[in-house]
Coordinates of C-alpha atoms in Angstrom, one line a residue:
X1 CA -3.1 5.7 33.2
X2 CA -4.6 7.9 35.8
X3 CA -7.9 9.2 36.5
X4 CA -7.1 12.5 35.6
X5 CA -5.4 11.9 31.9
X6 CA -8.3 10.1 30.6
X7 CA -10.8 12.5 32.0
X8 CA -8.0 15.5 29.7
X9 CA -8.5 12.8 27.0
X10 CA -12.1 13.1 27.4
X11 CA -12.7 16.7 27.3
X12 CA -9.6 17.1 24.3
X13 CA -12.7 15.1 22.3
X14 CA -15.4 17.0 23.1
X15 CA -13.6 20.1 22.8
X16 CA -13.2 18.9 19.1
X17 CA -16.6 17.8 18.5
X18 CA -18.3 20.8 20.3
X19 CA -16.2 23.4 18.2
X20 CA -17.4 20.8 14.9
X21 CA -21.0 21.4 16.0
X22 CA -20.9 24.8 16.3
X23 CA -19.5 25.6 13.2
X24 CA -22.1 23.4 11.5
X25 CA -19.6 20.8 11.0
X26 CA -19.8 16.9 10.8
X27 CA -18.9 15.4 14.0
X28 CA -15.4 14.1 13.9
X29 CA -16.0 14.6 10.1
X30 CA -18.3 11.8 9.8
X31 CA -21.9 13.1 8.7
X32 CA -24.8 11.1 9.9
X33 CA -25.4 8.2 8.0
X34 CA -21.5 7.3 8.4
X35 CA -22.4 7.6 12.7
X36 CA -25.3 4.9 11.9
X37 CA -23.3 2.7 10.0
X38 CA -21.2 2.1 12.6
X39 CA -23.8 2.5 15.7
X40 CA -24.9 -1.3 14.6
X41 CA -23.9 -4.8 13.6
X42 CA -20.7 -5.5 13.8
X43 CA -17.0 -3.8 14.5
X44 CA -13.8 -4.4 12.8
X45 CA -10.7 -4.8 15.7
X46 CA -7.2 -5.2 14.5
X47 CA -4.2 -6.0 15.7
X48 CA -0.5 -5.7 14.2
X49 CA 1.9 -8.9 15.2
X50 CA 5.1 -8.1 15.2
X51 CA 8.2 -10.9 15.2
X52 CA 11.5 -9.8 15.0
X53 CA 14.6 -11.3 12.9
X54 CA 12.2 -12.8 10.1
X55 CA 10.5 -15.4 9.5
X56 CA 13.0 -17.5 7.8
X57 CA 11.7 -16.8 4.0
X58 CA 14.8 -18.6 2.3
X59 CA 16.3 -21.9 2.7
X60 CA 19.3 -23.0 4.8
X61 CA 21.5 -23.3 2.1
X62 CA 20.3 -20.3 0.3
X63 CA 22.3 -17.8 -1.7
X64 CA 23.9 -14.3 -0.3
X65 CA 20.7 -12.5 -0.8
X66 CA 18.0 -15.4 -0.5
X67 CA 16.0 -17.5 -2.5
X68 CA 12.8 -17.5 -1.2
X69 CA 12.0 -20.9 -0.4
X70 CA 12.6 -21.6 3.3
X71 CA 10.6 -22.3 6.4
X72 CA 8.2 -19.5 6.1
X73 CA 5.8 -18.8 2.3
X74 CA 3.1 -21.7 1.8
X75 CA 4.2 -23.8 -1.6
X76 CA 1.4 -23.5 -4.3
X77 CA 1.0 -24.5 -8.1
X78 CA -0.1 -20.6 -8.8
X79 CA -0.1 -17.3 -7.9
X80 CA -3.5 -16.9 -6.2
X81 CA -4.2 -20.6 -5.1
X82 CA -6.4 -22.3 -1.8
X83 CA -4.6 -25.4 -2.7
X84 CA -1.3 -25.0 -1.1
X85 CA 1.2 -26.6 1.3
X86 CA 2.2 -24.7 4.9
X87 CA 6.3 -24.9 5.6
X88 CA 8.1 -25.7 8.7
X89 CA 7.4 -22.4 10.5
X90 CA 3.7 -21.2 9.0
X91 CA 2.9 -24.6 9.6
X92 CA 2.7 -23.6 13.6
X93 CA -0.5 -21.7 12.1
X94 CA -2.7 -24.3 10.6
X95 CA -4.9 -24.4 12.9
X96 CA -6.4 -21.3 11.7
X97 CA -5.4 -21.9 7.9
X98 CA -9.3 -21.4 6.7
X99 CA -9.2 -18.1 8.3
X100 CA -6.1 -16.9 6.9
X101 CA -4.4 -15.5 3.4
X102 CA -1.0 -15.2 2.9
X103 CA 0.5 -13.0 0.9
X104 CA 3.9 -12.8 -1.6
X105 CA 6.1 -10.1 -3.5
X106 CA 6.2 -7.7 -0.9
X107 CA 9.2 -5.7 -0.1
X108 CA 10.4 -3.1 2.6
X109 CA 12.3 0.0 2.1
X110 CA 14.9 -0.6 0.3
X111 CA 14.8 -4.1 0.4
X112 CA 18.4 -4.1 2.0
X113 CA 18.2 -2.4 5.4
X114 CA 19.2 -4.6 7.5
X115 CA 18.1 -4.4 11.3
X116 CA 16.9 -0.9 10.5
X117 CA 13.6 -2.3 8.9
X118 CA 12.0 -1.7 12.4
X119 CA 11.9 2.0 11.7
X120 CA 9.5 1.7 8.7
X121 CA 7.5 -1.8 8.9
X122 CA 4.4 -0.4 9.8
X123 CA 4.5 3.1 8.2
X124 CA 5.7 4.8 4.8
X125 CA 9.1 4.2 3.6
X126 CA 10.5 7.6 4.0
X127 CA 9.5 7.1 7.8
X128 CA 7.6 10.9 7.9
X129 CA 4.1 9.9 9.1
X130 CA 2.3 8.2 11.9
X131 CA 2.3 4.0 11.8
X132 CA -0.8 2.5 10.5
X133 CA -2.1 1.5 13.9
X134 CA -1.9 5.3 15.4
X135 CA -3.6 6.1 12.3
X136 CA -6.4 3.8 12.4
X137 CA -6.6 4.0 16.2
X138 CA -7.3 8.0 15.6
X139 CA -10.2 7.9 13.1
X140 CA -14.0 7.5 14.6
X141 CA -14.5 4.9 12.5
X142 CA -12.3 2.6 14.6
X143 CA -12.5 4.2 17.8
X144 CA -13.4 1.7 21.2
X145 CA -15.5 3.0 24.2
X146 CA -12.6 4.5 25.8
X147 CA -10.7 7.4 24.1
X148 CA -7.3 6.9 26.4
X149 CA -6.9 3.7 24.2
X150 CA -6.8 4.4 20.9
X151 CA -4.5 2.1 19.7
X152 CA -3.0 -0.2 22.7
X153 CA 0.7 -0.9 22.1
X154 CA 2.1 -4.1 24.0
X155 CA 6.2 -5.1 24.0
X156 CA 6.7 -8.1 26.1
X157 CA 10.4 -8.2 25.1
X158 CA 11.1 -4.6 23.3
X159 CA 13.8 -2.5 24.3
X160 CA 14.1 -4.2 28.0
X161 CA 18.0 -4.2 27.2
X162 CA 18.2 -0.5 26.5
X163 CA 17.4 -0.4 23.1
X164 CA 14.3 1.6 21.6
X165 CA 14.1 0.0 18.3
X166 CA 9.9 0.1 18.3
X167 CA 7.6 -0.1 15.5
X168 CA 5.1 2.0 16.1
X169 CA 4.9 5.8 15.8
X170 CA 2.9 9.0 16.6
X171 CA 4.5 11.2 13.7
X172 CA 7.7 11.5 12.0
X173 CA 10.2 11.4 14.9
X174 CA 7.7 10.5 17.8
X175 CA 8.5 7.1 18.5
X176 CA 6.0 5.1 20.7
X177 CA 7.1 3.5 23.9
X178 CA 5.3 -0.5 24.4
X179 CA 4.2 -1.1 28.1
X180 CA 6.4 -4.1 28.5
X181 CA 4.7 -5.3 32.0
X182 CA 1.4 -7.3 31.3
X183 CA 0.8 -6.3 35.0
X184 CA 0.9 -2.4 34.2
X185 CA -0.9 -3.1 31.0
X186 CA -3.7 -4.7 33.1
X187 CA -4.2 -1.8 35.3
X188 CA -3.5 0.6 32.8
X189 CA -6.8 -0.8 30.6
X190 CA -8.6 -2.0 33.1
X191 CA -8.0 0.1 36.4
X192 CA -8.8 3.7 37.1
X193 CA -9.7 4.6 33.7
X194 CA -11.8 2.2 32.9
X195 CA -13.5 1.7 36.1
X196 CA -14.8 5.3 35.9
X197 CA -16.4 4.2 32.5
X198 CA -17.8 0.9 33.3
X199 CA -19.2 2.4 36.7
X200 CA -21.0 5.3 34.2
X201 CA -22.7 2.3 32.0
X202 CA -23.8 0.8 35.0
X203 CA -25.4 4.1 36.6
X204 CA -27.1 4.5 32.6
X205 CA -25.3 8.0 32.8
X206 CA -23.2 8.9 29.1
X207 CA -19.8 8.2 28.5
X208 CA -18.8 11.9 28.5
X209 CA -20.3 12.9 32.0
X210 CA -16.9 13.1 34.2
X211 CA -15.6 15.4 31.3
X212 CA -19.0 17.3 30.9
X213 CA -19.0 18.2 35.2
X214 CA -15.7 19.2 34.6
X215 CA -16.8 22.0 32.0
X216 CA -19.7 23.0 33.9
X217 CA -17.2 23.3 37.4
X218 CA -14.9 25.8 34.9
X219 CA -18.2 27.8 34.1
X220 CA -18.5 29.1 37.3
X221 CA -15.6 30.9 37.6
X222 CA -16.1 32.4 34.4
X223 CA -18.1 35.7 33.5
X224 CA -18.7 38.0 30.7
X225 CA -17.5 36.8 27.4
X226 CA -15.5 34.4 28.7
X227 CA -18.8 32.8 30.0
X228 CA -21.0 33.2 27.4
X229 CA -18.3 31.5 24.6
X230 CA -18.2 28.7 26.8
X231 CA -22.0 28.4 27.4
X232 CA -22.3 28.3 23.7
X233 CA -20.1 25.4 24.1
X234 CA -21.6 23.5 26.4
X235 CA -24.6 24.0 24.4
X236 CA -23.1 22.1 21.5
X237 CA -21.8 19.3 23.4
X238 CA -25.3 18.3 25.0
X239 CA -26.7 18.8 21.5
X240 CA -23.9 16.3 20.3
X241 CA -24.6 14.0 23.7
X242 CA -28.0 14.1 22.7
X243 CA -27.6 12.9 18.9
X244 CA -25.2 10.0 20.3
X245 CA -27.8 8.7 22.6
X246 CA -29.9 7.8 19.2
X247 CA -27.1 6.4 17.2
X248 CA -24.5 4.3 19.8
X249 CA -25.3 0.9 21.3
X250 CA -25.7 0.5 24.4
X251 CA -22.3 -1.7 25.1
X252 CA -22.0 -5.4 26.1
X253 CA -20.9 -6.5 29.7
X254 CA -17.2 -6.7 30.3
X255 CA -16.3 -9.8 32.0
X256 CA -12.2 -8.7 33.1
X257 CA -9.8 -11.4 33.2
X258 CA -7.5 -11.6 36.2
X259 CA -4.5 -9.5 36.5
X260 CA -1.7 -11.2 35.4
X261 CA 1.4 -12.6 38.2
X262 CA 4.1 -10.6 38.4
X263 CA 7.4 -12.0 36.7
X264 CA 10.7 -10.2 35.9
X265 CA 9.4 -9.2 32.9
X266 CA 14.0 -9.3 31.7
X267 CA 14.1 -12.9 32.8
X268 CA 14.5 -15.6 30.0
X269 CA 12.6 -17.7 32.3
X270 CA 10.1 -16.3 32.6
X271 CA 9.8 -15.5 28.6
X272 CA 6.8 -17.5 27.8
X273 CA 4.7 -16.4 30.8
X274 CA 5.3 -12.8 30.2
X275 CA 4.3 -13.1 26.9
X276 CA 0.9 -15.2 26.9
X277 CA 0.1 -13.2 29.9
X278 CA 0.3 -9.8 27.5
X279 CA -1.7 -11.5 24.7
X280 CA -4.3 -12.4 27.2
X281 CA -4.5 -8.4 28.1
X282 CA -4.7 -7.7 24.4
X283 CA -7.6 -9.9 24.0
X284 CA -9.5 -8.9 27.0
X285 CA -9.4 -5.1 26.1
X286 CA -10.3 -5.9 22.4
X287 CA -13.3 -7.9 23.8
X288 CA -14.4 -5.2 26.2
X289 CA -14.7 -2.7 23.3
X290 CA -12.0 -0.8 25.3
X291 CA -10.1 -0.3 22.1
X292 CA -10.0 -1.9 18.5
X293 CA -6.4 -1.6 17.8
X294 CA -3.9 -2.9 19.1
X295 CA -0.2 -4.1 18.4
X296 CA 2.0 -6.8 19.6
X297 CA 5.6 -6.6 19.4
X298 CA 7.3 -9.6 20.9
X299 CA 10.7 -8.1 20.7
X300 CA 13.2 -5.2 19.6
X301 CA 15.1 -6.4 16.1
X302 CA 18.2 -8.0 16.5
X303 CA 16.9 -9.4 20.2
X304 CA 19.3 -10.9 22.8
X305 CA 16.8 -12.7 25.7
X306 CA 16.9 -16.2 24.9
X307 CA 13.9 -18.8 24.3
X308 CA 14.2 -21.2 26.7
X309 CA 11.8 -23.5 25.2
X310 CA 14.4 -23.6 22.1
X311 CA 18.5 -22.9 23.8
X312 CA 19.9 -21.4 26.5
X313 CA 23.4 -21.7 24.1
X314 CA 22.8 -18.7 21.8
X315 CA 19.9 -16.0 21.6
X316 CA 17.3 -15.6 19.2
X317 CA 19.3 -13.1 16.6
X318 CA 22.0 -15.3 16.8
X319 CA 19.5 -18.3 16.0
X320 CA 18.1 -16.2 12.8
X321 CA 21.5 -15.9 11.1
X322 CA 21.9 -19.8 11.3
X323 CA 25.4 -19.8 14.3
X324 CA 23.6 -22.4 16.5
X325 CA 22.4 -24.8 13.8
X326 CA 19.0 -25.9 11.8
X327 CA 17.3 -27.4 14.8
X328 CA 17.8 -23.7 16.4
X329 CA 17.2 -21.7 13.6
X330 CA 14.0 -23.1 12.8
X331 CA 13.0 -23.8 16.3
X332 CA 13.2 -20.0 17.5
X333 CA 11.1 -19.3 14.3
X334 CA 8.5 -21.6 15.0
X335 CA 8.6 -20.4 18.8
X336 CA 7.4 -16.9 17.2
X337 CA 4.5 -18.4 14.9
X338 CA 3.3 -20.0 17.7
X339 CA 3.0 -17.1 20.0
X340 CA 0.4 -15.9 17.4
X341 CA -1.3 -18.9 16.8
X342 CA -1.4 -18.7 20.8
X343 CA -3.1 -15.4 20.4
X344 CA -5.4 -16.2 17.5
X345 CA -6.8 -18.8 20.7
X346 CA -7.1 -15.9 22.8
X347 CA -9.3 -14.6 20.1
X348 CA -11.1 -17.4 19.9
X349 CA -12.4 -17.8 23.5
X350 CA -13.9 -14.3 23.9
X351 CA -17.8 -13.3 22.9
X352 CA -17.3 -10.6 21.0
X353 CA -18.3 -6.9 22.3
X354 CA -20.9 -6.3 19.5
X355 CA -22.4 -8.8 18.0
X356 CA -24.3 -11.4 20.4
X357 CA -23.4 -15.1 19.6
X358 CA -20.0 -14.2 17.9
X359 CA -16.4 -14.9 18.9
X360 CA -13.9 -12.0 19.1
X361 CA -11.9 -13.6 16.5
X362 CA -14.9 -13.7 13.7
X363 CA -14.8 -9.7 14.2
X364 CA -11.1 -9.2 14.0
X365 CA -8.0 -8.8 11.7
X366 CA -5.0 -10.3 12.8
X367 CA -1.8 -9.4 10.8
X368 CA 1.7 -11.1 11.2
X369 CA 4.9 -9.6 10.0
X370 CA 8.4 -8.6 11.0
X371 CA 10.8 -6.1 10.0
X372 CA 13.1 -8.4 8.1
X373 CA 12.0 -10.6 6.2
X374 CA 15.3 -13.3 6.9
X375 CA 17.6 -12.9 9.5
X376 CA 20.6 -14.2 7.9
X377 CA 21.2 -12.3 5.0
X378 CA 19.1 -9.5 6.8
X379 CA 17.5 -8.8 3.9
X380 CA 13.8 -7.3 3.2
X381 CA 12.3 -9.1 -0.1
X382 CA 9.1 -11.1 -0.7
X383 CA 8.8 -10.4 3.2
X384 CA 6.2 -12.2 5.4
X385 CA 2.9 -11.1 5.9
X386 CA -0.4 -12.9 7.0
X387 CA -3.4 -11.3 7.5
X388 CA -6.0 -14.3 9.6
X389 CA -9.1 -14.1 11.7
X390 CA -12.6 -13.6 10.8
X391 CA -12.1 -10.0 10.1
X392 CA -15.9 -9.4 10.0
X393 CA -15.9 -11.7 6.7
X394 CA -14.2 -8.7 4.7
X395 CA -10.8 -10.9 4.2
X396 CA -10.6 -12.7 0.7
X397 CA -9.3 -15.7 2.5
X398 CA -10.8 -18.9 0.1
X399 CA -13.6 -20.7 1.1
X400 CA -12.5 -23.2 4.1
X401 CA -8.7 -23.9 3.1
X402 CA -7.5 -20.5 3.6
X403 CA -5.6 -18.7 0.6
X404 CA -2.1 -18.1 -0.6
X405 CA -1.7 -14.9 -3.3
X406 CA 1.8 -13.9 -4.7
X407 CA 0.4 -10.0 -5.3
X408 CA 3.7 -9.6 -7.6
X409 CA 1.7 -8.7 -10.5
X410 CA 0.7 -5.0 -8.6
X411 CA 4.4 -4.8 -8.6
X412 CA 5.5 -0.7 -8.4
X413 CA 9.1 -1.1 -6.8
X414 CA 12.0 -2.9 -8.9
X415 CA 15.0 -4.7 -6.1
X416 CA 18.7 -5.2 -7.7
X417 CA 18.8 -9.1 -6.7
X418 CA 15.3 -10.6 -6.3
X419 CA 14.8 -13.9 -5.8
X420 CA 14.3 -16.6 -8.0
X421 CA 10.7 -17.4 -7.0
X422 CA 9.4 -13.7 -7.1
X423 CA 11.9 -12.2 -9.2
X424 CA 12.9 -8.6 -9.2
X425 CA 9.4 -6.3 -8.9
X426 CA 7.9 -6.3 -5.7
X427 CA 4.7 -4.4 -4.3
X428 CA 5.8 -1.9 -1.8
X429 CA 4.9 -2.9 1.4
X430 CA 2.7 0.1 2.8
X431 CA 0.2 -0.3 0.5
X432 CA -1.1 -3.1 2.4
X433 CA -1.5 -0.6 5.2
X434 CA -3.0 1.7 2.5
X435 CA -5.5 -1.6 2.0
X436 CA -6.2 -2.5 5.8
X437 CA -7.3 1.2 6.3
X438 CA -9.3 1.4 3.2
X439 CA -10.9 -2.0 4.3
X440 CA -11.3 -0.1 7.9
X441 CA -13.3 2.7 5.9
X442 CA -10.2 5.1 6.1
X443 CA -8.8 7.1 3.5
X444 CA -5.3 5.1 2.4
X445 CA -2.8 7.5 4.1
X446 CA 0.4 6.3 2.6
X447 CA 1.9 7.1 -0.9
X448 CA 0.8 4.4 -3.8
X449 CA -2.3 3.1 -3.7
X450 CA -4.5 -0.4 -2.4
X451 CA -3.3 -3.8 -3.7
X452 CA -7.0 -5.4 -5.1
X453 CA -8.0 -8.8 -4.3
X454 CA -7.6 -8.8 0.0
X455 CA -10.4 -7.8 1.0
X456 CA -14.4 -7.7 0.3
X457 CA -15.0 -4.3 0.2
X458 CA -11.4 -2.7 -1.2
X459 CA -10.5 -2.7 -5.3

């Protein structure tokens, strides 16, 4: 990111909220009171974990289309239960069981997609609007001190063999490109950009300052009406300035990690060093109130580098539909679970940006998922999803044990086959996205409603 973007970025914004003000309008539609509720206490971060090939839902002997009861959903005696058993591969987790809720009876599309489950996992199932983490990134109510990072999108492993098969999107056909170097995405958060802004905090001058010289620069080579509309302009944006200076806090220090070491970011050796090296960007930009949402694909579907700490005889998607063996099959899934329980301790060593005495981790939602929910019969029924971390204590997540909760009973889509622990009604899955944003204070923006009984303050 250069100097000049995010200074574009800056002005884009106040253009917006100048042009609100003048009109008499709400800045960024948010009226007062909704500015003060978020100028104090704490702020919500959240950040989309994305594993490709499954999770291994269904056994190793189980049937054509699944049955549900592999390496993956916790065992329980009920439907919405904290006494419950992890599997094999969410076992890799239980370190961070009390802060987490996992969820059943969720499906994907059509439920039969295949590989193309990467085109819809975090977005409606006719694949027309923006992914949920553009979304939240663009609303106010989520927004981090820095504008040019909305919504952060990290791909250790996606597309480095020439295929674009990401999971996030701007619109309908905008597809979003991951930075794929955790050297890159180090300077892109925390060089030019960033710099400017921390330098600004430090001189006590407003966020909006670069952008604001910029305008006043244009002004003099203005005159008549030209001048004057834009003076009414500038008018508005001090008078905006001026209200911010009343309701934002003044931010936290930023304590930046070191960059990362540069490794061929394509090189199965180098696989696990690449990859801890992007969650540790992640965390540090999500603890310098640089941006509060983020997402974390590991890899494109169908994925062909291998893990090393598993085989070097056959690659992960050949290790999801069960060629290499059970020590392999479960091993590269476990391999993936870990990752995030790697990151959840990323989470845990930072203060967090807004509340003094916290960890990052009590103030943020961490959700797990992939576009598949098993990689053998490629199928995308009662598909794994965790949602773990403190989450500002909004998650319903038990009290100490964590929380397992088969959501089946919301149930608006029916599936041909089912399986025999859910059956054959399933809760579509981008009403959890509809959830997560109405838990961020956002209007749900995908078809069908919240699922009740996640979070706090939703249902």
């Amino acid at each position: 990111m250069t100097h000049l973007y995010a200074r574009r970025v800056f002005l884009r914004n106040l253009a917006v909220a100048a042009s609100a003000a003048s009109l008499g309008l709400p800045l960024f539609g948010c009226g007062g009171p909704r500015m003060s509720a978020l100028a104090g206490g704490a702020k919500l971060k959240v950040v989309f974990f994305v594993v490709p090939d499954g999770l291994a839902v269904d056994s190793w002997t189980g049937n054509s289309f699944g049955d549900g009861q592999g390496l993956w959903h916790p065992t329980a005696n009920s439907g919405d239960s904290t006494d419950f058993e992890l599997r094999d591969v969410s076992a890799e987790l239980t370190a961070y069981r009390a802060k987490s809720l996992y969820l059943r009876g969720l499906m994907l599309g059509e439920g039969n997609s295949g590989h193309n489950g990467w085109n819809v996992v975090l977005r409606d199932r006719e694949a027309k609007l923006p992914s949920i983490d553009v979304i939240l990134g663009l609303d106010p109510a989520m927004t981090g001190s820095n504008l040019t990072f909305r919504s952060l999108f990290s791909g250790p492993h996606a597309g480095i063999d020439g295929s674009p098969w990401f999971v996030s999107w701007s619109g309908a056909n905008a597809i979003r490109t991951p930075e794929r170097d955790p050297v890159l995405l180090h300077e892109a958060v925390f060089g030019l950009a960033s710099r400017d802004v921390r330098a600004a905090r430090s001189r006590g001058k407003h966020i909006f300052e670069p952008a604001l010289a910029d305008i006043r620069e244009l002004r003099q080579r203005l005159s008549g009406a030209q001048k004057q509309k834009l003076d009414t302009q500038l008018d508005s944006i001090e008078q905006v300035m001026a209200d911010m200076e009343g309701e934002l806090p003044a931010p936290g220090e930023c304590s930046v990690g070191t960059a990362p070491e540069t490794h061929p970011i394509a090189s199965a050796e180098f696989r696990t060093r690449v990859q801890a090296a992007h969650e540790r960007v992640v965390a540090n930009a999500l603890a310098c109130g640089v941006t509060r949402v983020a997402t974390i694909q590991i890899a494109r579907s169908a994925e062909q580098l291998n893990i090393l700490d598993v085989t070097s005889a056959k690659n992960p998607h050949d290790c999801a539909h069960r060629y290499a063996g059970s020590q392999e099959w479960s091993g590269t899934r476990k391999w993936y679970a870990r990752r995030a329980k790697l990151f959840m301790d990323e989470l845990a060593r930072y203060d967090d940006p807004d509340v003094s005495g916290d960890k990052l981790i009590d103030h943020t939602l961490v959700v797990v998922t992939s576009e598949m929910a098993d990689g053998a019969p490629e199928h995308q029924i009662d598909m794994p999803l965790l949602l773990m971390g403190g989450a500002s204590g909004l998650l319903r997540n038990g009290a100490g044990n964590g929380r397992c909760f088969n959501i089946a009973p919301q149930a608006d889509r029916d599936h041909h086959t089912g399986n025999p622990v859910i059956g054959k009604r399933f809760v579509d899955m981008p009403r959890i996205w509809n959830t997560v944003a109405a838990a961020c204070g956002i209007e749900p923006p995908y078809p069908g409603g919240v699922v009740t009984g996640i979070f706090n303050n939703v249902g």
